[in-house]
Amino acid sequence: MAFFRNLSDFLQWKNKHFNGTLTEAHVVDTERDLYEPVDVELHSLSHPNAWISLLLHLAQLLMDDRVEVRHSALHTMLGIVDTSGDRLDTQAWMLCFQVVFLKLLSATEGKLQRETEAKVNESSTWDDTAILLVQRLSKIFIQALGTLSAHQTFSNLWSQFLARYAELLGHGSLGLGRAVFAALTEILAESEKRAINHKLCLDSAWTVWRDNNPAHYDLCGATSNHDALAEYLQYIRQLHRLLDEGFDTDQAEALMPNLRLCITQSTPVTYGSDLDEMTTVQKLVLENMKLIPTSSSENLIKLAEEYAFLVSLAFQSREDQIAKRKTYVALSKAAMSVLEAFMRQYCVGPNTPTAHLLSLSLRALEIAISLKYKRHHEGKGIPTWRLATSTALSLIKPDLLDRCKKNDLSSHSMWAATVGISDSIAAADTDDCESISVISDDQAFDMESFSQLAATIIPSLGSPSIPDNIRRKYAESVFQHSIIHEPHPDDLARPDQELLDGLRSQHVGRVQGLPPKRRSKMAYVLLDQLFDLIAVHDGSPERVKLGQAAAPYLILRAGLVLKAYVCDQPLRGRMPQPLSQKREMHYVLKKLVDLDSEPKAFPDTLGVQSECKKHLFLLFGLVTKALKAARRDGEMSAALRRVLDAVGADFGL
């Protein structure tokens, strides 16, 4: 190696006395094999020719089986280029790459291929050589970039250079993949500084990224693929800076699945967790998704799908032990914030598929809200279900809902998702809660959230363009979560029965006290909502539709309270009714008396002429039975008599 360095110094001295140029007469054959001996008389060559001949000799040493020799030759080559490269003209540089460097990359790839085919376990030494070669040649390429780019065949050289790198990537080595993408990122950054953005060059650079995702590579003993994926993602960001018009539609279609693969196939961080902070790969994926063009409805929908996928990723079950170490919690929270900003920015366009975008977003958020208390790895800060609730409420706004009243599948799906959000807010399995102390605060949050949501979607949910089954689903959800004390199973209709058939069943009452729900305050909010759906408002078609959907559930809800009293109280004898049940019954009876129900919410009944008290007529039988059971309870008897008085007043009695 000392000989080559001394020879380089001699050529530098000679160059001071002789300004030769690279001529066709002295050029080494560009088609020669790298392993062929170089037999050149240096005294007959100009400085560029001699310099290239010197590099050819070094290139032969780079194929030596001894790793120390290879690496020493590579360091020597880089030193020679650093000291002498600025004296080469464009033609000399082009020939140098074609004769020496490109062939050197191909020869190294051949060595890797032969060791792979031979299944040699010590191929890491050639991996190390290839990594070092990539790093050094990239620096040489950057050094010569200004000179090379002026040549008319630069695009062709660039394509060949990338093709050699792609061949190295094809071996699936994570270390080599990291080195290649890091090197190419530096080259692209230098191209940006020099304003070099030939279309053919950029197309070749895109192809390398598209077809060589390190997420496909086997770990092969490595503990992490994070570094390779991070360089892969940095590379595409740098490439985007060179594109005048950004990515086109075809590129966007290839970009999104590759980004998703980086998330799902990345290995867990070695000394840390993605519970409270995103990994580098996760951060880069979110940043790169902002590079996807939003000029078409198709891209907007696909972007919404990807954001929704990231939001829900933390809540998907994973069987693989390695995958279980990845929580995606921090990513899910960050994706919610990005999704919210994305929706507010792009949902208001004149030709935007607002309903479809909202549906995709709300479905993902619904998953997070519905798993309240079921996940025990939340990390620091706001729980994911709370953040999902806030995000959903920020998306469900009147201006967006007004754009979703069309009678089409997208609008129907959006309203169904909205009802799902409402149901998830109201629901909570407190048995799964790790800390009882947070239930009260969470209940207050859900009460406020539900009230805000109800104020936004009512009465729009009653629009004739929305299917009746969606309204019934909403009313059913309100009914189910408004129940404070567990009803007797026989009082609820079986699947083959009508909704109110259970109220006619005969069964033995229960004497033991039934504890109220832990979230009884939330249940009372929902009970008020159920009564409000039936109440007279403006008589609009929307209000009538809502009343018709909720009417049977209101009768069932009040009927369950009355029937429980009818069946249970006689068995108690002189024992008082449990306090929580007594409070609920008084509350329901007062609401029934005060309620002026929407006349069209209930079907017409023969012989019944009532404007606003049809609900009392339907409950009249249970009220009279409850009055008989309350003969020892003066306070309850008085409340029940007020109900009968309201019936009589409505009928003019």
XYZ file of C-alpha atoms in Angstrom:
653
model
C 0.000 0.000 0.000
C 2.926 2.300 0.702
C 4.089 1.691 -2.878
C 0.771 2.883 -4.276
C 0.819 5.966 -2.096
C 4.368 6.768 -3.212
C 3.360 6.254 -6.820
C 0.463 8.627 -6.331
C 2.861 11.226 -4.922
C 5.102 10.740 -7.968
C 2.187 11.328 -10.315
C 1.361 14.496 -8.446
C 4.946 15.725 -8.898
C 4.888 14.731 -12.556
C 1.665 16.619 -13.076
C 3.407 19.853 -12.094
C 5.741 19.438 -15.061
C 3.392 17.877 -17.581
C -0.246 18.831 -18.192
C -1.467 15.804 -20.084
C -5.037 15.077 -21.104
C -6.988 11.884 -21.379
C -6.883 10.743 -24.991
C -8.482 7.818 -26.697
C -5.029 6.508 -27.587
C -4.119 6.015 -23.977
C -7.444 4.958 -22.488
C -7.652 1.536 -20.896
C -10.291 -0.666 -22.530
C -13.656 0.014 -20.868
C -14.775 -3.556 -21.537
C -11.783 -5.202 -19.863
C -12.358 -7.498 -16.914
C -11.376 -6.190 -13.526
C -9.274 -9.299 -12.875
C -7.163 -8.949 -16.034
C -3.576 -7.834 -15.353
C -2.884 -4.181 -16.053
C 0.198 -3.846 -18.234
C 0.769 -0.167 -18.880
C 3.925 1.854 -19.243
C 3.444 4.785 -16.959
C 6.058 6.963 -18.645
C 3.973 6.912 -21.840
C 0.785 7.995 -20.145
C -0.570 11.376 -19.337
C -1.391 12.016 -15.683
C -5.099 11.018 -15.979
C -4.257 7.771 -17.772
C -1.633 6.856 -15.219
C -3.969 7.714 -12.387
C -6.692 5.404 -13.759
C -4.151 2.625 -14.240
C -3.116 3.068 -10.634
C -6.734 2.701 -9.499
C -7.087 -0.455 -11.577
C -4.185 -2.049 -9.739
C -5.763 -1.118 -6.429
C -9.101 -2.477 -7.570
C -7.508 -5.881 -8.104
C -6.314 -5.830 -4.504
C -9.840 -5.085 -3.405
C -10.793 -8.575 -4.569
C -8.206 -10.212 -2.334
C -9.518 -12.897 0.034
C -7.816 -11.219 2.986
C -10.077 -8.634 4.542
C -7.166 -6.556 5.842
C -5.724 -6.244 2.341
C -9.082 -5.299 0.880
C -9.798 -2.601 3.406
C -6.290 -1.195 3.274
C -6.496 -0.953 -0.528
C -9.829 0.823 -0.251
C -8.485 3.390 2.183
C -5.494 3.945 -0.077
C -7.747 4.420 -3.095
C -9.800 7.040 -1.263
C -6.655 8.871 -0.212
C -5.398 8.964 -3.786
C -8.707 10.275 -5.063
C -8.824 12.951 -2.382
C -5.403 14.252 -3.334
C -5.544 13.860 -7.119
C -9.190 13.827 -8.165
C -9.504 17.577 -8.601
C -6.997 17.405 -11.483
C -9.186 15.126 -13.630
C -11.450 16.492 -16.309
C -15.003 15.309 -17.048
C -13.960 12.628 -19.544
C -11.401 11.212 -17.139
C -13.928 10.981 -14.324
C -16.493 9.282 -16.562
C -13.944 6.720 -17.679
C -12.782 6.171 -14.134
C -16.284 5.253 -13.009
C -16.949 3.061 -16.032
C -13.629 1.220 -15.963
C -12.949 1.019 -12.241
C -15.721 1.811 -9.836
C -18.754 0.273 -11.535
C -16.813 -2.911 -12.236
C -15.581 -2.912 -8.660
C -19.165 -2.836 -7.401
C -20.144 -5.660 -9.751
C -17.169 -7.779 -8.683
C -18.003 -7.256 -5.002
C -21.597 -8.237 -5.629
C -20.330 -11.377 -7.357
C -18.277 -12.292 -4.298
C -21.326 -11.876 -2.092
C -23.412 -13.971 -4.460
C -20.934 -16.837 -4.566
C -20.666 -16.943 -0.792
C -24.451 -16.931 -0.503
C -24.750 -19.826 -2.935
C -22.040 -21.713 -1.069
C -23.855 -21.021 2.217
C -20.680 -19.773 3.818
C -21.308 -18.558 7.343
C -18.424 -16.083 7.321
C -19.796 -13.850 4.601
C -19.968 -10.988 7.061
C -16.413 -10.056 6.105
C -17.533 -9.442 2.543
C -20.551 -7.608 3.894
C -18.172 -5.345 5.764
C -16.120 -4.828 2.625
C -19.220 -4.027 0.578
C -20.405 -1.555 3.231
C -17.034 0.182 3.287
C -16.902 0.225 -0.515
C -20.356 1.793 -0.753
C -19.466 4.468 1.763
C -16.166 5.333 0.061
C -17.454 5.289 -3.501
C -20.352 7.522 -2.543
C -17.930 10.104 -1.206
C -15.971 9.882 -4.456
C -19.195 10.279 -6.436
C -20.128 13.357 -4.418
C -16.637 14.792 -4.946
C -16.927 14.361 -8.711
C -20.636 15.177 -8.996
C -20.173 18.722 -10.198
C -17.838 17.568 -12.945
C -19.784 14.440 -13.890
C -23.164 16.163 -14.162
C -21.849 18.332 -16.980
C -21.258 15.302 -19.192
C -23.923 14.398 -21.733
C -24.040 10.753 -20.583
C -24.352 11.543 -16.873
C -27.900 10.173 -16.668
C -26.695 6.873 -18.072
C -23.812 6.730 -15.595
C -26.193 7.535 -12.727
C -28.527 4.731 -13.786
C -25.638 2.251 -13.929
C -24.383 3.401 -10.539
C -27.819 2.899 -8.980
C -28.193 -0.464 -10.696
C -24.996 -1.685 -9.003
C -26.249 -0.464 -5.638
C -29.566 -2.186 -6.263
C -27.718 -5.448 -6.912
C -26.061 -5.108 -3.521
C -29.422 -4.404 -1.906
C -30.738 -7.585 -3.442
C -28.675 -9.626 -0.975
C -30.984 -8.605 1.849
C -28.264 -7.517 4.262
C -29.532 -4.989 6.799
C -26.104 -3.490 7.346
C -25.523 -3.142 3.627
C -29.019 -1.770 3.113
C -28.413 0.868 5.753
C -25.108 1.859 4.127
C -26.559 2.042 0.598
C -29.542 4.198 1.507
C -27.441 6.465 3.732
C -24.946 6.911 0.897
C -27.624 7.600 -1.691
C -29.274 10.122 0.633
C -25.992 12.033 0.820
C -25.663 11.965 -2.969
C -29.217 13.254 -3.398
C -28.577 15.995 -0.833
C -25.514 17.086 -2.819
C -27.602 16.976 -6.005
C -30.108 19.288 -4.359
C -27.360 21.764 -3.469
C -26.113 21.749 -7.053
C -29.664 21.849 -8.515
C -29.115 18.575 -10.371
C -32.479 16.927 -10.949
C -32.411 15.062 -14.249
C -35.700 13.223 -14.637
C -34.045 9.953 -15.675
C -31.830 10.096 -12.611
C -34.763 10.707 -10.283
C -36.805 7.923 -11.876
C -33.927 5.508 -11.295
C -33.586 6.689 -7.707
C -37.312 6.117 -7.142
C -37.132 2.589 -8.550
C -34.347 1.674 -6.141
C -36.461 2.845 -3.189
C -39.655 1.205 -4.368
C -38.148 -2.233 -4.972
C -35.769 -2.552 -2.012
C -37.626 -2.121 1.255
C -35.438 -3.419 4.139
C -38.637 -4.514 5.883
C -38.516 -7.567 3.594
C -35.056 -8.587 4.780
C -34.502 -11.451 7.193
C -32.793 -10.441 10.412
C -30.190 -13.220 9.957
C -28.927 -12.861 13.502
C -29.300 -9.085 13.662
C -31.244 -7.742 16.624
C -32.850 -4.774 14.915
C -33.733 -3.421 11.485
C -34.434 0.067 12.778
C -31.290 1.701 11.403
C -31.812 0.288 7.906
C -35.460 1.335 7.850
C -34.623 4.810 9.153
C -32.105 5.387 6.339
C -34.619 3.990 3.853
C -37.199 6.538 5.014
C -34.705 9.415 5.074
C -33.798 8.579 1.492
C -37.338 9.006 0.186
C -37.686 12.342 1.989
C -34.539 13.584 0.290
C -35.729 12.293 -3.073
C -39.015 14.153 -2.673
C -37.126 17.434 -2.275
C -35.716 16.996 -5.769
C -39.091 16.405 -7.418
C -40.507 19.632 -8.742
C -44.095 18.386 -8.717
C -43.841 15.825 -5.918
C -44.880 12.201 -6.272
C -47.320 11.257 -8.999
C -50.339 8.987 -8.552
C -48.511 5.757 -9.371
C -45.708 6.605 -6.976
C -48.203 7.444 -4.239
C -49.826 4.029 -4.651
C -46.450 2.348 -4.145
C -45.419 4.694 -1.354
C -48.230 3.918 1.085
C -47.835 0.118 1.321
C -44.081 0.489 1.710
C -44.560 2.932 4.570
C -47.047 0.611 6.244
C -44.587 -2.256 5.915
C -41.926 -0.204 7.675
C -44.271 0.182 10.644
C -45.488 -3.388 10.896
C -42.183 -5.141 10.182
C -39.890 -2.942 12.239
C -38.359 -4.729 15.199
C -38.923 -3.555 18.787
C -36.404 -1.059 20.083
C -33.648 -2.809 21.995
C -33.393 -0.649 25.106
C -36.675 1.177 25.318
C -40.344 1.105 24.463
C -42.716 2.806 22.059
C -45.257 3.231 24.858
C -44.564 6.891 25.633
C -42.460 7.944 22.663
C -42.475 6.916 19.036
C -39.504 5.143 17.548
C -37.456 6.880 14.865
C -39.051 4.709 12.188
C -42.562 5.565 13.368
C -41.789 9.287 13.373
C -40.350 9.140 9.866
C -43.332 7.193 8.534
C -45.758 9.845 9.834
C -43.611 12.591 8.329
C -43.326 10.803 4.984
C -47.079 10.299 4.752
C -47.375 14.060 4.478
C -45.439 13.817 1.197
C -48.262 11.901 -0.495
C -50.182 14.134 -2.929
C -53.740 15.070 -1.936
C -54.912 16.307 -5.313
C -57.289 13.401 -5.987
C -60.161 11.884 -4.045
C -58.579 8.454 -4.407
C -55.411 9.579 -2.655
C -57.403 11.282 0.105
C -59.310 8.076 0.768
C -56.142 5.981 0.796
C -54.448 8.441 3.122
C -57.421 8.342 5.474
C -57.232 4.545 5.397
C -53.548 4.621 6.311
C -54.056 7.091 9.153
C -56.981 5.018 10.412
C -54.776 1.922 10.276
C -52.104 3.615 12.377
C -54.704 4.785 14.896
C -56.077 1.264 15.330
C -52.715 -0.532 15.220
C -52.240 -0.310 18.982
C -55.488 -2.205 19.531
C -54.907 -5.143 17.207
C -54.071 -8.522 18.700
C -50.626 -9.914 17.904
C -49.644 -13.541 18.387
C -45.951 -13.285 17.580
C -43.833 -12.786 20.689
C -41.614 -10.192 19.031
C -44.640 -8.280 17.753
C -46.139 -8.266 21.248
C -43.206 -6.168 22.438
C -44.378 -3.356 20.201
C -47.247 -1.407 21.780
C -47.741 1.292 19.099
C -49.415 3.412 21.816
C -47.372 6.553 21.194
C -47.823 6.081 17.443
C -51.585 5.694 17.829
C -51.828 8.921 19.819
C -49.704 10.824 17.321
C -51.718 9.403 14.414
C -54.927 10.675 16.016
C -53.555 14.212 16.067
C -52.356 13.955 12.474
C -55.682 12.460 11.396
C -57.601 15.295 13.017
C -55.514 17.932 11.221
C -55.795 16.024 7.940
C -59.584 15.781 8.166
C -60.100 19.415 9.086
C -57.919 20.487 6.165
C -59.236 18.240 3.418
C -62.835 17.406 4.336
C -64.260 20.739 3.251
C -63.328 20.691 -0.431
C -66.110 20.920 -3.021
C -65.428 17.478 -4.514
C -64.118 15.815 -1.378
C -65.707 12.474 -0.330
C -66.408 13.852 3.140
C -68.691 11.038 4.257
C -66.225 8.347 3.226
C -63.307 10.054 4.952
C -65.297 10.600 8.134
C -66.483 7.010 8.141
C -62.931 5.658 7.880
C -61.694 7.948 10.630
C -64.534 7.354 13.060
C -64.372 3.575 12.667
C -60.741 3.590 13.778
C -61.426 5.942 16.678
C -64.389 3.826 17.744
C -62.066 0.864 18.281
C -59.895 2.885 20.636
C -62.882 4.225 22.610
C -64.633 0.852 22.851
C -61.587 -0.733 24.516
C -61.836 1.620 27.480
C -60.366 -0.094 30.574
C -59.578 -3.219 28.546
C -56.003 -2.155 27.788
C -53.493 -2.029 30.610
C -50.534 -0.532 28.740
C -51.403 3.108 28.296
C -48.168 4.822 29.235
C -47.996 8.355 30.542
C -50.287 11.199 29.646
C -53.843 11.066 28.364
C -55.260 7.538 27.885
C -55.729 6.599 24.244
C -59.498 6.190 24.609
C -59.829 9.734 25.947
C -57.713 11.167 23.156
C -59.757 9.175 20.643
C -62.970 10.570 22.133
C -61.715 14.151 21.880
C -60.545 13.559 18.323
C -63.892 12.093 17.300
C -65.778 15.041 18.792
C -63.545 17.462 16.922
C -64.425 15.701 13.650
C -68.169 15.396 14.215
C -69.111 19.000 13.562
C -72.289 20.452 12.034
C -70.501 21.756 8.936
C -69.234 18.267 8.110
C -72.474 16.503 9.043
C -74.387 18.751 6.656
C -72.285 17.300 3.841
C -73.281 13.749 4.816
C -77.041 13.776 4.383
C -77.059 12.141 0.997
C -78.874 8.864 0.536
C -75.794 6.846 -0.351
C -73.687 4.117 1.224
C -70.876 6.451 2.286
C -73.244 8.719 4.211
C -75.004 5.753 5.779
C -71.654 4.308 6.847
C -70.617 7.633 8.347
C -73.792 7.904 10.426
C -73.434 4.300 11.552
C -69.874 5.081 12.664
C -71.110 8.156 14.518
C -73.654 6.041 16.380
C -70.835 3.614 17.160
C -68.819 6.466 18.676
C -71.820 7.431 20.803
C -72.236 3.860 22.010
C -68.547 3.519 22.872
C -68.585 6.757 24.867
C -71.597 5.589 26.871
C -70.222 2.096 27.506
C -67.601 1.105 30.051
C -66.822 -2.212 31.689
C -65.656 -0.956 35.067
C -64.736 -4.484 36.170
C -61.704 -4.216 33.893
C -60.567 -0.917 35.391
C -57.257 -1.229 37.208
C -57.914 1.724 39.502
C -61.385 2.394 40.919
C -60.339 5.941 41.765
C -60.369 7.047 38.122
C -63.919 5.880 37.375
C -65.576 9.021 38.727
C -63.374 11.368 36.718
C -63.731 9.242 33.585
C -67.490 9.178 34.044
C -67.604 12.979 34.199
C -65.540 13.146 31.009
C -67.873 10.724 29.221
C -70.966 12.568 30.432
C -69.688 15.806 28.969
C -68.549 14.084 25.768
C -71.867 12.325 25.220
C -73.843 15.508 25.838
C -71.660 17.378 23.342
C -72.052 14.643 20.747
C -75.820 14.398 21.229
C -76.201 18.156 20.855
C -74.295 17.926 17.549
C -76.033 14.985 15.884
C -79.585 15.651 17.101
C -81.815 16.297 15.224
C -79.676 15.652 12.096
C -79.786 11.923 12.878
C -83.513 12.051 12.120
C -82.968 12.985 8.477
C -85.155 10.870 6.145
C -82.048 10.096 4.081
C -80.616 8.090 7.009
C -81.922 4.497 7.311
C -84.257 3.779 10.227
C -82.055 0.962 11.516
C -79.267 3.464 12.315
C -81.651 5.556 14.414
C -82.929 2.442 16.152
C -79.339 1.448 16.898
C -78.785 4.819 18.532
C -81.978 4.545 20.589
C -81.102 0.990 21.609
C -77.639 2.097 22.729
C -79.087 4.924 24.813
C -81.577 2.500 26.366
C -79.022 -0.193 27.204
C -76.571 2.144 28.885
C -79.310 4.034 30.750
C -80.122 0.943 32.813
C -79.051 1.497 36.412
C -80.098 -1.813 38.001
C -79.777 -5.142 36.224
C -83.284 -6.188 35.056
C -84.692 -9.667 35.423
C -83.719 -11.737 32.352
C -87.356 -12.669 31.678
C -88.321 -9.014 31.385
C -86.158 -8.587 28.291
C -87.430 -9.941 24.988
C -85.815 -12.974 23.454
C -84.479 -12.744 19.879
C -87.691 -14.295 18.507
C -89.973 -11.867 20.403
C -91.130 -8.320 19.968
C -89.302 -5.701 22.012
C -92.032 -5.259 24.644
C -93.067 -8.902 24.965
C -90.832 -9.383 27.988
C -92.948 -6.968 30.034
C -95.809 -9.456 29.802
C -93.798 -12.367 31.202
C -94.610 -13.969 34.571
C -91.804 -14.721 37.024
C -90.956 -14.677 40.714
C -89.624 -11.397 42.037
C -86.226 -10.785 43.652
C -85.727 -9.779 47.265
C -81.980 -9.270 47.374
C -80.791 -5.746 46.796
C -79.428 -4.979 43.361
C -76.415 -2.665 43.427
C -76.556 0.246 40.997
C -74.019 0.619 38.226
C -70.768 2.300 39.153
C -71.487 4.784 36.379
C -75.032 5.535 37.487
C -74.597 9.269 36.834
C -73.866 8.474 33.213
C -76.951 6.259 33.132
C -79.118 9.174 34.282
C -77.693 11.370 31.506
C -78.650 8.700 28.982
C -82.077 8.331 30.563
C -82.630 12.053 30.080
C -81.544 11.682 26.468
C -84.073 8.899 25.934
C -86.886 11.100 27.247
C -85.658 14.022 25.142
C -85.839 11.936 21.962
C -89.576 11.389 22.597
C -90.386 14.904 23.727
C -92.292 17.388 21.592
C -90.012 19.884 19.897
C -90.857 21.474 16.576
C -92.757 18.635 14.940
C -90.199 18.449 12.102
C -89.776 15.218 10.129
C -86.401 14.714 11.806
C -87.898 14.922 15.287
C -90.730 12.599 14.356
C -88.285 10.010 13.024
C -86.210 10.190 16.192
C -89.295 9.888 18.354
C -90.513 6.851 16.457
C -87.120 5.151 16.862
C -86.926 5.836 20.600
C -90.577 5.325 21.616
C -90.526 1.545 22.209
C -87.271 1.799 24.144
C -88.704 4.474 26.429
C -91.728 2.294 27.174
C -89.432 -0.653 27.866
C -87.115 1.422 30.054
C -89.947 2.740 32.230
C -91.707 -0.622 32.124
C -88.665 -2.418 33.554
C -88.673 -0.126 36.584
C -92.409 -0.536 37.175
C -92.407 -4.281 36.678
C -89.431 -4.781 38.998
C -91.414 -2.936 41.656
C -94.561 -4.965 40.963
C -92.716 -8.292 41.265
C -90.226 -7.494 44.028
C -91.973 -5.198 46.496
C -94.704 -7.626 47.698
C -91.969 -10.141 48.598
C -90.186 -7.592 50.769
C -93.094 -7.285 53.168
C -92.341 -4.378 55.477
C -88.768 -4.058 54.210
C -88.254 -0.729 52.408
C -87.320 -0.598 48.767
C -83.522 -0.260 48.302
C -82.620 3.408 48.226
C -81.007 3.435 44.765
C -84.005 1.667 43.220
C -86.416 3.990 45.014
C -84.570 7.026 43.715
C -84.613 5.663 40.173
C -88.335 4.892 40.285
C -89.256 8.333 41.598
C -87.072 9.906 38.915
C -88.707 7.870 36.128
C -92.248 8.563 37.367
C -91.618 12.295 37.525
C -90.119 12.294 34.025
C -93.152 10.379 32.730
C -95.559 12.902 34.207
C -93.596 15.909 32.933
C -93.062 14.461 29.462
C -95.076 15.773 26.555
C -94.339 13.150 23.939
C -94.283 13.634 20.189
C -97.801 12.573 19.052
C -96.533 10.883 15.902
C -93.886 8.925 17.786
C -96.469 6.329 18.859
C -98.861 4.473 16.556
C -102.532 5.409 16.766
C -104.499 3.239 19.186
C -108.229 2.612 18.778
C -110.251 4.618 21.270
C -107.279 6.654 22.532
C -107.417 10.364 21.849
C -104.280 11.903 23.324
C -102.016 14.651 22.133
C -98.923 14.328 24.270
C -99.503 11.526 26.828
C -99.710 8.365 24.742
C -96.731 6.990 26.596
C -98.768 7.006 29.827
C -101.576 5.065 28.229
C -99.122 2.339 27.152
C -97.814 2.098 30.726
C -101.219 2.383 32.403
C -101.514 -1.334 33.276
C -98.108 -1.491 34.986
C -98.792 1.745 36.857
C -102.022 0.385 38.340
C -100.302 -2.866 39.367
C -97.486 -0.888 40.962
C -100.037 1.180 42.888
C -101.467 -1.990 44.434
C -97.956 -3.123 45.426
C -97.264 0.257 47.071
C -100.074 0.094 49.631
C -97.560 0.303 52.518
C -95.415 2.999 50.844
C -97.229 6.296 50.985
C -94.540 8.262 49.132
C -94.475 5.847 46.223
C -98.263 5.625 46.150
C -98.437 9.390 45.811
C -95.991 9.373 42.921
C -97.939 6.667 41.124
C -101.223 8.503 41.667
C -99.719 11.571 40.016
C -99.140 9.427 36.936
C -102.776 8.313 36.942
C -103.885 11.899 37.452
C -101.858 12.921 34.397
C -103.609 10.215 32.385
C -106.990 11.424 33.579
C -106.164 15.032 32.833
C -105.137 14.141 29.313
C -108.445 12.382 28.771
C -110.377 15.248 30.317
C -111.319 13.359 33.490
